[in-house]
Every structure is written in structure tokens, then in C-alpha cells.
mmCIF file of C-alpha atoms in Angstrom:
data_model
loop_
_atom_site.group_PDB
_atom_site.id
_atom_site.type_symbol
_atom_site.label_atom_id
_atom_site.label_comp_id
_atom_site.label_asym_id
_atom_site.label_seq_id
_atom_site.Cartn_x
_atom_site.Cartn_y
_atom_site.Cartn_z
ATOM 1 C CA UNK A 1 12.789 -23.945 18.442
ATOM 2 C CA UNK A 2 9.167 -22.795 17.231
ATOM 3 C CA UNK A 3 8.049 -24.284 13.753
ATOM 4 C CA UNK A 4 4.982 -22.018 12.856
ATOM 5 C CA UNK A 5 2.511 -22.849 10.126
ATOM 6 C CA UNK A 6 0.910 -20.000 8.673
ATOM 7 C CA UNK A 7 -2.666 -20.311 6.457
ATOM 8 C CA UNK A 8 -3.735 -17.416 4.368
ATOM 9 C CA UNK A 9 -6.210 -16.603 3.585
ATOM 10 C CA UNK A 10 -8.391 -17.550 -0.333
ATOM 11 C CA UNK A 11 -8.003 -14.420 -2.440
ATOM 12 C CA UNK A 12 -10.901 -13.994 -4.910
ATOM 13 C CA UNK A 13 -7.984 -13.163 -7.598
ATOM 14 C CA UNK A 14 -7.267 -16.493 -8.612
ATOM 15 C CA UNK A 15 -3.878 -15.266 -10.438
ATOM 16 C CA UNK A 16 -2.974 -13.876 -7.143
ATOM 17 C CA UNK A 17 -3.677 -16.564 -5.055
ATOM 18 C CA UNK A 18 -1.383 -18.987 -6.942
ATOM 19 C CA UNK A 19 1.450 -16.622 -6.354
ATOM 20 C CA UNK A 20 0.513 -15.618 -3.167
ATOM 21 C CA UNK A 21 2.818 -17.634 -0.694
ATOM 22 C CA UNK A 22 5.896 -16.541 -2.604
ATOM 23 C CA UNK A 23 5.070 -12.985 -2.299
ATOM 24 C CA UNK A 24 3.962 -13.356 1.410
ATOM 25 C CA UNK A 25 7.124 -15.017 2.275
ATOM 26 C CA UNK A 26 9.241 -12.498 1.039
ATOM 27 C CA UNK A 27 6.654 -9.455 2.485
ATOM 28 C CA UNK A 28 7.428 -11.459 5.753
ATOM 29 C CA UNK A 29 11.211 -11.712 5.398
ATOM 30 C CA UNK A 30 11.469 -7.656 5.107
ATOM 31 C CA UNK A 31 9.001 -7.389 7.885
ATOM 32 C CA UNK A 32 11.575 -8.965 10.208
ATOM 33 C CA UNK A 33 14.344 -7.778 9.021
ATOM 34 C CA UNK A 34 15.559 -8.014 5.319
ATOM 35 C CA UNK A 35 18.967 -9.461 6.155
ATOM 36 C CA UNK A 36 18.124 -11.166 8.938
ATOM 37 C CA UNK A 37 14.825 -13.376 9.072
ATOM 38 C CA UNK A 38 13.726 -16.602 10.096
ATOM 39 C CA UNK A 39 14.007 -19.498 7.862
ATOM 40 C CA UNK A 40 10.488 -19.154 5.711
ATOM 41 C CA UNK A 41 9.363 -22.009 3.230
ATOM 42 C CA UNK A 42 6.046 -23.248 1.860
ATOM 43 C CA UNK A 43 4.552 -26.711 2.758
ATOM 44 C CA UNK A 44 1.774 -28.825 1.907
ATOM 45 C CA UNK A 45 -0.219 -31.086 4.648
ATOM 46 C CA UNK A 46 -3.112 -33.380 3.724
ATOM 47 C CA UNK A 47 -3.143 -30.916 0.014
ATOM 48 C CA UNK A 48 -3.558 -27.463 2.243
ATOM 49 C CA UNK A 49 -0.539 -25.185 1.723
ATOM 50 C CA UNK A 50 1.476 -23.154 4.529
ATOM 51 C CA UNK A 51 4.287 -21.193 4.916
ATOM 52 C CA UNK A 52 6.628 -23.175 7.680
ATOM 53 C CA UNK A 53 8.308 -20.698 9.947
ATOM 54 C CA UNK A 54 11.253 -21.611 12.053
ATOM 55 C CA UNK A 55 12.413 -19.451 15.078
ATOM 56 C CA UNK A 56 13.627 -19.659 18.331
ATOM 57 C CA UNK A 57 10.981 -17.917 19.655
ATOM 58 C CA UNK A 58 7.260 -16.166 19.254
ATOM 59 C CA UNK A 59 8.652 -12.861 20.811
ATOM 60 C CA UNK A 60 6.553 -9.607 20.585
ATOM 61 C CA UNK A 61 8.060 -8.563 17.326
ATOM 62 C CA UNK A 62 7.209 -11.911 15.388
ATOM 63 C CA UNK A 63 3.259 -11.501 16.537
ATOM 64 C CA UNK A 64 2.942 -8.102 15.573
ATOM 65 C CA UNK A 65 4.236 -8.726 12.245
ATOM 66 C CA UNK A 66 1.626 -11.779 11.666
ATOM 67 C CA UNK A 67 -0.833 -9.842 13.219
ATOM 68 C CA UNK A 68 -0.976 -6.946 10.310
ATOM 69 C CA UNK A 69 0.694 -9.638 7.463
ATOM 70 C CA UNK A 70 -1.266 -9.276 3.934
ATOM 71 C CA UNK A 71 -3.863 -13.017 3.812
ATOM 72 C CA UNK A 72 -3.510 -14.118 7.013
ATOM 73 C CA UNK A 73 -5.764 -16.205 8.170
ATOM 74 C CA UNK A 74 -5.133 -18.635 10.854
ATOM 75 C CA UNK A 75 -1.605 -19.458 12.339
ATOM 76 C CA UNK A 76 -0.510 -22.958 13.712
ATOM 77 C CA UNK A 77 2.460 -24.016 15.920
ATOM 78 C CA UNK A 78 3.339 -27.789 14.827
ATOM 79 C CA UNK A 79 3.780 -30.441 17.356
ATOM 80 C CA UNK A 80 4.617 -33.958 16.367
ATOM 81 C CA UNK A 81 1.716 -34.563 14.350
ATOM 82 C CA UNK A 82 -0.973 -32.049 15.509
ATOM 83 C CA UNK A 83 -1.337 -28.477 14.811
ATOM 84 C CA UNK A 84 -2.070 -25.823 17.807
ATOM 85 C CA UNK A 85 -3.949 -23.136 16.782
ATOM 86 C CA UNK A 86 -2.418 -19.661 17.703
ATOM 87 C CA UNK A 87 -4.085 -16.628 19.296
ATOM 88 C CA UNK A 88 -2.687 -13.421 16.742
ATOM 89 C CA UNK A 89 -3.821 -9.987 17.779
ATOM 90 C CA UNK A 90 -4.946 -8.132 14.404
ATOM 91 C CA UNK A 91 -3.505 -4.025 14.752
ATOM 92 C CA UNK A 92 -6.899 -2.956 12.545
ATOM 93 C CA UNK A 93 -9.144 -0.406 13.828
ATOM 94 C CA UNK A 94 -11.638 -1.237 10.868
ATOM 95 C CA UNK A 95 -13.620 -4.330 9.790
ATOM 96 C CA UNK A 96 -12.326 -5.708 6.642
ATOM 97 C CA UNK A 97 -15.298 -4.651 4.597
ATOM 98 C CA UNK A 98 -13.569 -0.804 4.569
ATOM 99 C CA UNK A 99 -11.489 -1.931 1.702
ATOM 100 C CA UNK A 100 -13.612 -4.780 0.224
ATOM 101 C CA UNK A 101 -17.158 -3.720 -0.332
ATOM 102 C CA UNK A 102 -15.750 -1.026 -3.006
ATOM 103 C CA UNK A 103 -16.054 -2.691 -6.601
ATOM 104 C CA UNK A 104 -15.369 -0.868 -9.864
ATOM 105 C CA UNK A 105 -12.802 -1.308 -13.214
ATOM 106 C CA UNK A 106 -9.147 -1.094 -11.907
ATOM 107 C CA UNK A 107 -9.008 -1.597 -7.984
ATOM 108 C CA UNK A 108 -5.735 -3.457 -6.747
ATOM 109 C CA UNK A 109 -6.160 -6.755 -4.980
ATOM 110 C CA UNK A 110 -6.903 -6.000 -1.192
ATOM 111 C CA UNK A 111 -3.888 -8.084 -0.029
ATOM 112 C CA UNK A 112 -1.774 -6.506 -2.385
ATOM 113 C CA UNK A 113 -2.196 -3.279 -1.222
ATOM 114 C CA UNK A 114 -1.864 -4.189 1.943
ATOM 115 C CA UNK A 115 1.822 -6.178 1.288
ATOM 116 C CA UNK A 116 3.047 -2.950 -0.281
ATOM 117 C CA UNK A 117 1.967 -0.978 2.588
ATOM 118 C CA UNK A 118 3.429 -3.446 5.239
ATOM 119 C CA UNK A 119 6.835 -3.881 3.058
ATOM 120 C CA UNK A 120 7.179 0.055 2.873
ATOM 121 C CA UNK A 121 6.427 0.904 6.248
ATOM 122 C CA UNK A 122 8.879 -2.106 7.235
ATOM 123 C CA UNK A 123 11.827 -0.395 5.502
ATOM 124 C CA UNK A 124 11.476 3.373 7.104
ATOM 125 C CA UNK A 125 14.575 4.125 9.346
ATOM 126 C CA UNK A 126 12.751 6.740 11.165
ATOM 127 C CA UNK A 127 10.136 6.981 14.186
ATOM 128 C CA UNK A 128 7.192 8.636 14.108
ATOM 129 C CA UNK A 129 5.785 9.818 17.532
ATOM 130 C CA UNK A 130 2.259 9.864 16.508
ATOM 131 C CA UNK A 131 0.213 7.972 13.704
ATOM 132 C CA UNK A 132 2.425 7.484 10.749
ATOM 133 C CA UNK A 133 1.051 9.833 7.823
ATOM 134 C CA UNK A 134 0.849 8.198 4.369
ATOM 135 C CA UNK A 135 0.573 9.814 1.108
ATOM 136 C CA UNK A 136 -0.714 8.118 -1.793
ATOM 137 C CA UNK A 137 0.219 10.609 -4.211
ATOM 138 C CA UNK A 138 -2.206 8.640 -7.446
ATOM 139 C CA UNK A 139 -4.838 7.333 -4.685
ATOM 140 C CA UNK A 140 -7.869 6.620 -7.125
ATOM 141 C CA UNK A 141 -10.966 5.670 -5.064
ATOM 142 C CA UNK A 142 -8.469 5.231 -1.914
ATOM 143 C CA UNK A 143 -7.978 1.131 -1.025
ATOM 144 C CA UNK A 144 -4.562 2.365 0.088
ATOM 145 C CA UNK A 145 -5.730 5.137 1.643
ATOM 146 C CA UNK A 146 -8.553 2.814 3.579
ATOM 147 C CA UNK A 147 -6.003 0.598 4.453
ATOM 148 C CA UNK A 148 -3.507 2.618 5.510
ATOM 149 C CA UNK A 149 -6.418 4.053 8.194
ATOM 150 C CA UNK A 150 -7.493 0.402 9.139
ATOM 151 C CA UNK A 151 -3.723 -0.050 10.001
ATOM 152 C CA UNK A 152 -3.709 2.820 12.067
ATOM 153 C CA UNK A 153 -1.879 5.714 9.666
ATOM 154 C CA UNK A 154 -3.155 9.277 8.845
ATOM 155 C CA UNK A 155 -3.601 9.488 5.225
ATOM 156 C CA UNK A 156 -3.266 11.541 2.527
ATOM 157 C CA UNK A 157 -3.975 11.624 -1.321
ATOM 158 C CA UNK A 158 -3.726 13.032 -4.774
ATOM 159 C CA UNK A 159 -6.040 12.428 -7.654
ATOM 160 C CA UNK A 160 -6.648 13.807 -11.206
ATOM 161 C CA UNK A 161 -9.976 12.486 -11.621
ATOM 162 C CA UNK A 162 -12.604 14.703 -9.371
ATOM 163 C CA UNK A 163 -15.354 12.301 -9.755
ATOM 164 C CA UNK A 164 -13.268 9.836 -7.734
ATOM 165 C CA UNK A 165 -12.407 11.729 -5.180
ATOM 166 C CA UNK A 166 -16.529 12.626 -4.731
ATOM 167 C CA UNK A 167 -17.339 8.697 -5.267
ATOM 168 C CA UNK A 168 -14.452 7.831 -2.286
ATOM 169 C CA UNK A 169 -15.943 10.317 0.021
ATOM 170 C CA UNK A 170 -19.452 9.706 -0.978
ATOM 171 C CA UNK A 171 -18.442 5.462 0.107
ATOM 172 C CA UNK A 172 -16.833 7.340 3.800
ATOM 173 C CA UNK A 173 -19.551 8.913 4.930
ATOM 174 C CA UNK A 174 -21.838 5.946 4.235
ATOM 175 C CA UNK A 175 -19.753 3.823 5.574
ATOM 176 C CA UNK A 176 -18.882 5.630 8.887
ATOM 177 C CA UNK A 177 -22.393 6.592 9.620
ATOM 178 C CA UNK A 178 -24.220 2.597 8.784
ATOM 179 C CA UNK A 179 -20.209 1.759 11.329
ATOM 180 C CA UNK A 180 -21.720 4.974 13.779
ATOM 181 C CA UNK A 181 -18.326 6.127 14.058
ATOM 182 C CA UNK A 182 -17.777 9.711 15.272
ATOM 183 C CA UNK A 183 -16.320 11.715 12.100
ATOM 184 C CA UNK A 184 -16.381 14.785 10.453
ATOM 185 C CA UNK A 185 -16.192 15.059 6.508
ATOM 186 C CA UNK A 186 -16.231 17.992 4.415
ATOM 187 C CA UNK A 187 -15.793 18.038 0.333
ATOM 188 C CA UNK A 188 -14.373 22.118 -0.814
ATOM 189 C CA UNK A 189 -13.468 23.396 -3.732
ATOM 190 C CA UNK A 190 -9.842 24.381 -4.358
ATOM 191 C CA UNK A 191 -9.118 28.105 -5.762
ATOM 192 C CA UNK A 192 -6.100 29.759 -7.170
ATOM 193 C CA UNK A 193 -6.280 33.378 -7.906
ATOM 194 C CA UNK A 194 -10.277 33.258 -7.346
ATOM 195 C CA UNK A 195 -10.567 30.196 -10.061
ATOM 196 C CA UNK A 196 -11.708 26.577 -8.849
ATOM 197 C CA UNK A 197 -8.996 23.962 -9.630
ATOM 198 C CA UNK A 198 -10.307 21.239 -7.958
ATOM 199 C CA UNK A 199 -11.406 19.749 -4.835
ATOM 200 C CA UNK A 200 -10.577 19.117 -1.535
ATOM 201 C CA UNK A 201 -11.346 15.830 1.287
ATOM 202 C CA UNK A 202 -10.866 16.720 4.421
ATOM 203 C CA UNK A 203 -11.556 14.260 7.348
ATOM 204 C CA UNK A 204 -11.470 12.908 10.705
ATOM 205 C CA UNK A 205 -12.652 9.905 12.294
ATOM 206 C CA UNK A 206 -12.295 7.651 15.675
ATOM 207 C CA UNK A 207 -12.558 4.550 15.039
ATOM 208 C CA UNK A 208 -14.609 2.300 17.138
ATOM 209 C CA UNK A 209 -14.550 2.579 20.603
ATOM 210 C CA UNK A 210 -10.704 3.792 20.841
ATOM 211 C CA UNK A 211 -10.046 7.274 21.265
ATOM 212 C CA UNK A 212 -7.405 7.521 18.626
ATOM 213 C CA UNK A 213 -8.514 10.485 15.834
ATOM 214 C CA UNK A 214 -7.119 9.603 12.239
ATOM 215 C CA UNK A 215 -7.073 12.353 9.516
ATOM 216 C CA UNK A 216 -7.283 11.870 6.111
ATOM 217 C CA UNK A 217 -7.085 14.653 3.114
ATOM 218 C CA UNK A 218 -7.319 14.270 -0.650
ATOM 219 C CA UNK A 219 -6.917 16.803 -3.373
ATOM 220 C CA UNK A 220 -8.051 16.230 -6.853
ATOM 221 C CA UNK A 221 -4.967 16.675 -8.891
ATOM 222 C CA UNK A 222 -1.979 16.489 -10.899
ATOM 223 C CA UNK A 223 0.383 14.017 -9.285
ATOM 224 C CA UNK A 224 3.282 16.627 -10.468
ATOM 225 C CA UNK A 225 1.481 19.624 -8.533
ATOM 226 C CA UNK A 226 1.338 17.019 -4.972
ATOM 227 C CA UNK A 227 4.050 19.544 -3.344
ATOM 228 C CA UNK A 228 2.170 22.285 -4.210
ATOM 229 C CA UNK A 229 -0.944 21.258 -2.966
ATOM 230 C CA UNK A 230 -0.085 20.290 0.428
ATOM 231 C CA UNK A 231 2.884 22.899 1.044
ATOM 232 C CA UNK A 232 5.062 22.660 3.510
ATOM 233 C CA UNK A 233 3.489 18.877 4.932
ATOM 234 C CA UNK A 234 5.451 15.996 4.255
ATOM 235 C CA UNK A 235 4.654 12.121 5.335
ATOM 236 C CA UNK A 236 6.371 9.423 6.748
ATOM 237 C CA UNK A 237 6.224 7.155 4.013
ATOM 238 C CA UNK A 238 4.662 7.456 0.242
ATOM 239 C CA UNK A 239 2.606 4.591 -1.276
ATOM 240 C CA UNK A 240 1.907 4.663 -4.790
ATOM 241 C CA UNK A 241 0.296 1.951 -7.199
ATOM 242 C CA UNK A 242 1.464 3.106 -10.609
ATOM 243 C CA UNK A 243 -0.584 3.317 -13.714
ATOM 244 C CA UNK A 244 0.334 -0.119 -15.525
ATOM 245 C CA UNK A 245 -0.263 1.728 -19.249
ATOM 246 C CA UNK A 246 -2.925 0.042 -20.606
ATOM 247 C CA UNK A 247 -5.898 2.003 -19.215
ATOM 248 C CA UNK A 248 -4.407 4.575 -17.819
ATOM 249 C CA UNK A 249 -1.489 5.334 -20.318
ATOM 250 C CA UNK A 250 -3.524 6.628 -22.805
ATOM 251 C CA UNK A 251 -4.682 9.655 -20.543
ATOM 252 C CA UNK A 252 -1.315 10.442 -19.200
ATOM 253 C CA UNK A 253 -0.832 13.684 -20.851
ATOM 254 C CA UNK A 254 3.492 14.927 -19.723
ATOM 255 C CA UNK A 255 4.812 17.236 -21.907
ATOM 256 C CA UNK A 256 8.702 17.251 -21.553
ATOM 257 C CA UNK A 257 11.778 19.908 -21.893
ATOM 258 C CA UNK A 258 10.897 19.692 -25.521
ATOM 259 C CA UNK A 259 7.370 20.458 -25.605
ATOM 260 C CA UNK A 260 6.306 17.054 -27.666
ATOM 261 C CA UNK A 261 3.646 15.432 -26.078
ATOM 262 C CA UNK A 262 3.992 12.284 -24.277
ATOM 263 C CA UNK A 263 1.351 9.696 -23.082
ATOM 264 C CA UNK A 264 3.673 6.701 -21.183
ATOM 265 C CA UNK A 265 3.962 5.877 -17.562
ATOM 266 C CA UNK A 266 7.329 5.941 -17.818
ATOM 267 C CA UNK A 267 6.943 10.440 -18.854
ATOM 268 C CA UNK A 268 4.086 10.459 -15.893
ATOM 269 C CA UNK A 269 6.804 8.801 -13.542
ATOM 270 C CA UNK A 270 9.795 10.374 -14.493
ATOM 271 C CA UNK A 271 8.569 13.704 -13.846
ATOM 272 C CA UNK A 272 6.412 12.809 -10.627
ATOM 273 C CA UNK A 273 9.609 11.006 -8.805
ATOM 274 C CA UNK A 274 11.410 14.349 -7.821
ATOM 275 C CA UNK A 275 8.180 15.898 -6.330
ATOM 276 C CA UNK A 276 7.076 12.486 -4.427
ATOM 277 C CA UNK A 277 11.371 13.105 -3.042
ATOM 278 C CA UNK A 278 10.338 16.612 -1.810
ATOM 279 C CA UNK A 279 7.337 15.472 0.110
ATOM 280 C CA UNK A 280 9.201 12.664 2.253
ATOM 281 C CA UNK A 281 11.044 13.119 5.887
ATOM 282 C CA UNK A 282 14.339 12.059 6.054
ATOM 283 C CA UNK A 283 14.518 8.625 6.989
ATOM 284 C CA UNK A 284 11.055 8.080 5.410
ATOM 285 C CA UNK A 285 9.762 5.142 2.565
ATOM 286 C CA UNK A 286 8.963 5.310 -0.911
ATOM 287 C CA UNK A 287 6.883 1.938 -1.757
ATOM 288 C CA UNK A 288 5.654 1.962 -5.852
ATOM 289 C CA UNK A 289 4.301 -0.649 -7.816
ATOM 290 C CA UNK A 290 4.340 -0.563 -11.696
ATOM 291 C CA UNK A 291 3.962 -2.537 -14.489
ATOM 292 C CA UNK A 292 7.611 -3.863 -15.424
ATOM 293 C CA UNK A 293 6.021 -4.123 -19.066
ATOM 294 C CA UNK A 294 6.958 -1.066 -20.892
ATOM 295 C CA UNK A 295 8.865 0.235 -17.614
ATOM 296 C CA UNK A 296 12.382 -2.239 -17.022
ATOM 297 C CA UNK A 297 13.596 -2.287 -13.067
ATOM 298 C CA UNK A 298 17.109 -1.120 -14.004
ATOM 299 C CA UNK A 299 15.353 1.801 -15.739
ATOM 300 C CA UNK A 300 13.027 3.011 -12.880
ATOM 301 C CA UNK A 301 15.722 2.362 -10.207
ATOM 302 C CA UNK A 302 17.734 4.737 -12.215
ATOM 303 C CA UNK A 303 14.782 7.983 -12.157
ATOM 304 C CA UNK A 304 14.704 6.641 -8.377
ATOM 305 C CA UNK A 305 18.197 7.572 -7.807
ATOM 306 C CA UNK A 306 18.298 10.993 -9.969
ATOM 307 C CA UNK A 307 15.146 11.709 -7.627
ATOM 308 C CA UNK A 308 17.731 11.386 -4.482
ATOM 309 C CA UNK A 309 16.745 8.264 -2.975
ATOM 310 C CA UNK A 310 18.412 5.034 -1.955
ATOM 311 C CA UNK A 311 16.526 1.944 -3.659
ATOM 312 C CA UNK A 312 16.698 -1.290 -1.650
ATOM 313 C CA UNK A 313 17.795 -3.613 -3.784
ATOM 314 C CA UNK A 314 18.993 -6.809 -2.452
ATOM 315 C CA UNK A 315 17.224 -10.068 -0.685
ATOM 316 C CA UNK A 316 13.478 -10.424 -0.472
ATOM 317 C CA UNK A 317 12.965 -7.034 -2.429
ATOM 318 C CA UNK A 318 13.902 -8.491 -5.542
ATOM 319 C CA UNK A 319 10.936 -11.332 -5.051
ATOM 320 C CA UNK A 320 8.111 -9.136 -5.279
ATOM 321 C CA UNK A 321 7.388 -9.426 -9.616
ATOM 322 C CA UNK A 322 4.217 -11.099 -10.305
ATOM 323 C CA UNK A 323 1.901 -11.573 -13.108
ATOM 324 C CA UNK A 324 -1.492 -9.941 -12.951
ATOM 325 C CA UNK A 325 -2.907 -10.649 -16.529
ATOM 326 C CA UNK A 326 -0.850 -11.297 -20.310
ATOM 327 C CA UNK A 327 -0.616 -7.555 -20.523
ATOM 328 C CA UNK A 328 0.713 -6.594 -16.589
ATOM 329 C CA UNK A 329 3.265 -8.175 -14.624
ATOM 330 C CA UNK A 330 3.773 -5.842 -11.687
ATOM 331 C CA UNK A 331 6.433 -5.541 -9.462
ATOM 332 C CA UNK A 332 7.848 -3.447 -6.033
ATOM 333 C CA UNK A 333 10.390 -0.523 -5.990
ATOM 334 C CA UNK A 334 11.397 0.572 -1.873
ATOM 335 C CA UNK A 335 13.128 3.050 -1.131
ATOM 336 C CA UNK A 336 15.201 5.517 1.602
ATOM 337 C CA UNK A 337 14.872 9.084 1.519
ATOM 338 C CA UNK A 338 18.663 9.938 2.907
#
């Protein structure tokens, strides 16, 4: 029997960081299976906190899935009273600084973006033979997107706001060139019937010294219009941090069936849902985080079923509701296209 102490890593979100062994334990317990997983607990020693892992064994499986877990930072096996340190590959093809040297009003948490990635990916009951392709179909200035690309996926993205899809690629090509990695970049504009709608990321890059060539493509966008824009494409799995409504709501502009106007999330959402469904291979994962605030669970597993997919909702998924300030307490929606 291996007993496995696991240290993650500080997170400058102090918020976070106090609920961050809960929400790692259960990202870990869908990682290796959501109905069946190693016993997973936290401990203190000498006023440091771990999560204690029991198993019968370190297989391959178990490695890999510490290797790309959100925090980690050092892993331990316990013997008697001593700790041996553990050698855990990392999958990432980027430094770290990809996803943290970006600052401005509204960026998720790093490791949070990173545990809704790993739990989404986790729950897709298809193979991919290549690079799994992501779409973050409300990608902002693209942390998923630059995560999804450190963990080896091709992404993809939709956003309404121009600027940010200029500022995003304006960080990429900085940052690849000062990294020296071979890539190509281009910014285009977007027509329909000879008028410019918005604009276009294309991208490749290699990262580091591995041959492997990840793609990346963002339109600036409607959310609603994300089948439209890419066509006939669709992704392994869609990854989608919600607007939580108190920024963002008040520029949400859905006008329903009966023409009033209507400004929630819960509009924005609701119409969205079916066109996210469209874009996703059977057998592919729908991963969204929203503020449960204005938007109950029952509620949004109900558009996620009229949209034609299977919500997982059982076991660890059901541990994933945190608070982020007094107005936001956000929480995790998975789920199987059929």
C-alpha cells in the first residue's frame, strides 16, 4: 500500500487557497475515475497541510494525473516518520509564466482554470488521435486558451470584445518571440457580404524543442454566432468560464422569442447552450463555470439537458462550489455530448 502526500502549491488568491485542498481532492477523484478513486483526505504535519493519498500502487495512470493536477507542487511518499520526495513528470510544453504574467480586471485564478480544464477533459468518453482541440467559446484574453496549449491541446476561441482578442495576440507574439519559439501569427479581419464583422487569430506554434505544432484560432464574436463562425469544425471538449453577472451582466444584451430585451447570464446562457451542443463530437465534454448567484444548479442542469447533453451529476462533481468574493460563489457543470 502507497500513502502519498501531496503539497500544493500557495495561490496568490487567498480565498482560493483556503478552499483549495477540497476542490483539488475532488478534481483528483474525477481524474481517476469518478466512481472509483483512491481514498483522498487532507492532513496536517508540523502545521503544513497535504492531501494523504492511499493506493496500492504509483502505476502510470496515478503519475500522469499528478503530473498535470491544478497547485501541485511537490509530492511525498510517507514512510514511518520521514517523507520521500517523489520525482512527477509535468505534461507542459510551456513555462508557467504563459498564463501568469497576464494581469488585468477579471482573469480567473490560474489553478482554477486549470482544475476545470483537467476535470473536463477527465470526463470525455472519446479518443482523440491527435492533440485534443478545445474551444473556449467566451475566451476573454485566453488563460484557458494558454493553458489548454501548455497542456498540450489545440485551441480555439470566441470573443465579443475585439480589443481583447488584439491585446491576447499582441501578449503571443511577445511572448513567443522573448521564448524564440518557431510560430506564425496573423490578426484578419472577418467579412460578410463585403462588410467587416470582426476579427480573426490565427496561429501556430512548436513549442520548445519538441516537434509537436499546436494551432490556435480566435474570432471576435457573439458567443451565439460560435457555429457559424467556425462551420463545419467541432472540438473535443468545450471550456467555458461564464460571466458571473456583476461586470459582465450588464453588457449581455439577448433579446428572446418576445423581443424584450434581456441583460442576465442566465438569457446569455440559455441561448448559447444549444450552439456550444452543435459544436461538440460525440463522446466529447462540456466543462462551465458560473456564478450559482442569480443562476441555481437545478436550473442550469435543466438548459443543459434541453441543449441534449448528459450532466454528470453524482460524486466529486457535486464538490466543486466555492466562494470567490460576497457577490460570486462559483461552481462546475460537466457534461456528455451523447
Amino acid at each position: 500500500m502507497a500513502d502519498l502526500l501531496i503539497l500544493l502549491a500557495p495561490s496568490a488568491n487567498r480565498v482560493y487557497a483556503s478552499e483549495a485542498n477540497r476542490l483539488v481532492a475532488a478534481e483528483l477523484k474525477v481524474m481517476f475515475g469518478a466512481h472509483d478513486h483512491p481514498s483522498i483526505q487532507p492532513v496536517t504535519l508540523a502545521g503544513i497541510e497535504y492531501l494523504a493519498l492511499k493506493m496500492d500502487t504509483l502505476d502510470e495512470r496515478i503519475m500522469s494525473a499528478l503530473g498535470r493536477l491544478s497547485g501541485f507542487y511537490a509530492a511525498f511518499q510517507r514512510s514511518e516518520d520521514r517523507l520521500l520526495p517523489i520525482e512527477v513528470g509535468t505534461p507542459d510544453l510551456f513555462d508557467d509564466d504563459l498564463v501568469t504574467i497576464p494581469k488585468y480586471p477579471g482573469k480567473t485564478n490560474e489553478q482554477f482554470t486549470r482544475l476545470l480544464i483537467n476535470v473536463t477533459l477527465a470526463s470525455m468518453r472519446r479518443s482523440s488521435g491527435g492533440p485534443i482541440s478545445i474551444l473556449d467559446p467566451m475566451c476573454g484574453r485566453g488563460t484557458t486558451l494558454s493553458t489548454a496549449m501548455m497542456l498540450g491541446c489545440n485551441a480555439a476561441g470566441v470573443e465579443v470584445d475585439a480589443k481583447a482578442v488584439e491585446a491576447y495576440a499582441s501578449y503571443l507574439r511577445t511572448y513567443w518571440r522573448r521564448k524564440r519559439l518557431k510560430h506564425t501569427l496573423e490578426v484578419s479581419p472577418v467579412r460578410r457580404e463585403g462588410k467587416v464583422i470582426g476579427k480573426r487569430l490565427e496561429a501556430e506554434v512548436i513549442p520548445g524543442s519538441r516537434e509537436q505544432r499546436l494551432a490556435l484560432t480566435v474570432f471576435s464574436g457573439d458567443t451565439r454566432q460560435s457555429a457559424a463562425l467556425f462551420g463545419k469544425r467541432s472540438f473535443d471538449a468545450l471550456v467555458a468560464d461564464a460571466p458571473y453577472g456583476v461586470v459582465h451582466g450588464s453588457r449581455t444584451d439577448v433579446r428572446p422569442v418576445g423581443g424584450r430585451r434581456d441583460r442576465s447570464v442566465v438569457g446569455l446562457i440559455s441561448e448559447a447552450l444549444p450552439v456550444w451542443a452543435l459544436q461538440l463530437r460525440s463522446g466529447g465534454a462540456l466543462g462551465l463555470s458560473w456564478n450559482t448567484i442569480g443562476l441555481r444548479r437545478e436550473r442550469l442542469l435543466d438548459l443543459v439537458v434541453a441543449a441534449g447533453l448528459e450532466p454528470l451529476d453524482f460524486g466529486p462533481y457535486l464538490d466543486f462550489e466555492h466562494r470567490v468574493d460576497s457577490s460570486i460563489r462559483r461552481d462546475i457543470v460537466v457534461a456528455i455530448k451523447p
